[in-house]
Coordinates of C-alpha atoms in Angstrom, one line a residue:
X44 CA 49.5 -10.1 10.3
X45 CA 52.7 -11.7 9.1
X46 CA 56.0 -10.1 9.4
X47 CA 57.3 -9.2 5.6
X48 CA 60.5 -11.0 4.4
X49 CA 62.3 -7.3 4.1
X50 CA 61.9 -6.8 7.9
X51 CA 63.3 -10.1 8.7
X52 CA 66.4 -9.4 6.6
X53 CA 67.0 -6.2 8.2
X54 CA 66.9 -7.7 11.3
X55 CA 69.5 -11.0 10.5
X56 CA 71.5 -8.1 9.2
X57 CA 71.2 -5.8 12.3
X58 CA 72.0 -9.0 14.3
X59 CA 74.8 -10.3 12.1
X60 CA 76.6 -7.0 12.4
X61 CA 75.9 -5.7 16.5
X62 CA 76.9 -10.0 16.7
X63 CA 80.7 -9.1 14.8
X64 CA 80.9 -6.3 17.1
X65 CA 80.2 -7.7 20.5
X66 CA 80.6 -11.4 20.9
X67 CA 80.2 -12.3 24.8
X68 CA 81.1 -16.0 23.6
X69 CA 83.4 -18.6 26.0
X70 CA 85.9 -20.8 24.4
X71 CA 84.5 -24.0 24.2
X72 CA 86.3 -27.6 25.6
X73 CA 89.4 -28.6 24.4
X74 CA 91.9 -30.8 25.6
X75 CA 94.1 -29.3 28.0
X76 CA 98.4 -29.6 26.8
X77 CA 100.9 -27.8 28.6
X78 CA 102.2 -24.6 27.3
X79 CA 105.2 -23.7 26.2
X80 CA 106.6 -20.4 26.2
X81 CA 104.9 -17.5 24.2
X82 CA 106.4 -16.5 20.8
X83 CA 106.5 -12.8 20.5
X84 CA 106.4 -10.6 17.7
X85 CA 108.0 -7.5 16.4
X86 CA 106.2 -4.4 18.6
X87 CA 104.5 -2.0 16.3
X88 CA 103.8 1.5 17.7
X89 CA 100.9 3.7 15.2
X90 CA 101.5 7.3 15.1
X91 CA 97.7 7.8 15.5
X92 CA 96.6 9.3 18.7
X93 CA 94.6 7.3 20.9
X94 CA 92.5 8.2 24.3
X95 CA 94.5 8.2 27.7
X96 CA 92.4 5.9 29.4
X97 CA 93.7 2.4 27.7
X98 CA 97.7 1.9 28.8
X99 CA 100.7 2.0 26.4
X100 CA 101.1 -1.7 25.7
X101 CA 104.5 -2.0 27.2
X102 CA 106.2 -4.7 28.8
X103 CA 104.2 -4.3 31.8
X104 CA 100.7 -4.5 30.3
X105 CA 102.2 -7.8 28.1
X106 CA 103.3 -9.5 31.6
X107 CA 100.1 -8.9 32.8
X108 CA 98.3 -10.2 29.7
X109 CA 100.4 -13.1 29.5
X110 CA 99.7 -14.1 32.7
X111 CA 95.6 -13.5 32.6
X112 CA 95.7 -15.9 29.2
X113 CA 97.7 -18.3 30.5
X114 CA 95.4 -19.1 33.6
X115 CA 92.1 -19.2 31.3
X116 CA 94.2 -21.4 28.7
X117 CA 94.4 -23.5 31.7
X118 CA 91.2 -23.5 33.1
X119 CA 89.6 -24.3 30.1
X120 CA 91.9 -26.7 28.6
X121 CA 92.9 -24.8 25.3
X122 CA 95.6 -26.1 23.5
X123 CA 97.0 -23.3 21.5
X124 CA 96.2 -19.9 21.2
X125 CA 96.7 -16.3 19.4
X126 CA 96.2 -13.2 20.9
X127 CA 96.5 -9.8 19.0
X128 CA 96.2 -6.9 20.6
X129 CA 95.9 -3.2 18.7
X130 CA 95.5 0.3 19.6
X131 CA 96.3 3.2 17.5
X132 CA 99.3 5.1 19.4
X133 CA 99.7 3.1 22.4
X134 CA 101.5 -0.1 20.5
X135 CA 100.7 -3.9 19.3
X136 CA 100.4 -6.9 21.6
X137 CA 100.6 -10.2 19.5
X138 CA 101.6 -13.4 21.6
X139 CA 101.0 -17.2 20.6
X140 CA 100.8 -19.5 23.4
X141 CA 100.7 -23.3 23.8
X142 CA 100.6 -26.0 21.2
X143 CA 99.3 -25.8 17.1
X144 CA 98.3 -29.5 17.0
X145 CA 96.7 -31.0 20.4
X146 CA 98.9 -35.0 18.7
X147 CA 102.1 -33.3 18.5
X148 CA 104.6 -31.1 19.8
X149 CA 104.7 -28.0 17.1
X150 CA 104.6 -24.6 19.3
X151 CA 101.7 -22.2 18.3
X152 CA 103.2 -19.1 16.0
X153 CA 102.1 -15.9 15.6
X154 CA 102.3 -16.3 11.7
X155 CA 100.4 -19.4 11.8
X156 CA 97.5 -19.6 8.8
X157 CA 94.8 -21.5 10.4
X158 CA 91.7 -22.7 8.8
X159 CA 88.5 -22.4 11.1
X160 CA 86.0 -24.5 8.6
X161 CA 82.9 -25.0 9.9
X162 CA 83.2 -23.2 13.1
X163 CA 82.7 -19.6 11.8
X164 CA 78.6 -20.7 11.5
X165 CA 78.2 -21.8 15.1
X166 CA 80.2 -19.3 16.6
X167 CA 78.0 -16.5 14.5
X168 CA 74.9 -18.4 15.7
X169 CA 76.2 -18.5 19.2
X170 CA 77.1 -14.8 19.2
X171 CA 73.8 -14.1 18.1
X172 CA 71.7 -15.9 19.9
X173 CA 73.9 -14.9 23.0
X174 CA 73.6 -11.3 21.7
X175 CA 69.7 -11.6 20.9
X176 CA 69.3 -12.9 24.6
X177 CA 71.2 -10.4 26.4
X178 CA 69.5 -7.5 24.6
X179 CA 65.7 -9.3 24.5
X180 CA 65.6 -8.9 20.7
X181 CA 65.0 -12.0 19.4
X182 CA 61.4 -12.0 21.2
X183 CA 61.0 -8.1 20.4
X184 CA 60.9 -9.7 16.7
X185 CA 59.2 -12.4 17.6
X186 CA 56.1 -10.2 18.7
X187 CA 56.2 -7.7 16.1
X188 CA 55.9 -10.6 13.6
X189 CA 53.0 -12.1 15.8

């Protein structure tokens, strides 16, 4: 018995959306620059209550996160990188790190418009499959369908 056409799009779109919501996916290689220092932006605080267990992003929690980005920048050779950071009533972390262009010298920016091309399609097939793996349902569908 052959699985229908409408079961298979429900399940690409079940996939497509738990694989925007959890992406378990490493930064791939790159060539590795030295870093200069972070750009920060303007901190934001949201008058939205949030749960006590996540920490006011203060100057502490920034420290700590510049330092944990910095050591995977470097031990996986990115470049450049922007990291945002947004939770209602504790405040807004937004940091740019390293380089924008791997030939020259241009620091990243926090404002920077980047084009990602091509690379939205394999990291949404890499999320998925990654996702599909880690919860076994790729081969749930596969033996439905059977």
């Amino acid at each position: 018995m052959g699985c229908s056409q409408k079961r298979w799009r429900r399940a690409c779109v079940a996939l497509a959306t738990a694989g925007m919501l959890v992406a378990p996916v490493s930064a791939g290689g790159a060539y590795a620059v030295p870093a200069p220092e972070p750009t920060r932006s303007a901190e934001s605080r949201s008058t939205a209550e949030a749960g006590s267990g996540f920490p006011e992003l203060g100057p502490a929690v920034a420290a700590r996160l510049d330092e944990a980005i910095r050591a995977v920048m470097t031990e996986t050779g990115v470049p450049g990188v922007i990291v945002g950071l947004s939770a209602p009533g504790k405040g807004e972390y937004v940091q740019a790190f390293g380089v924008a262009d791997k030939t020259g010298d241009a620091p990243m920016e926090t404002d920077l418009n980047m084009r990602i091309g091509s690379e939205t399609k394999t990291f949404t097939v890499t999320a998925l499959l990654e996702l599909g793996r880690f919860l076994g349902i790729f081969w749930s569908l596969v033996q439905v369908c059977r």
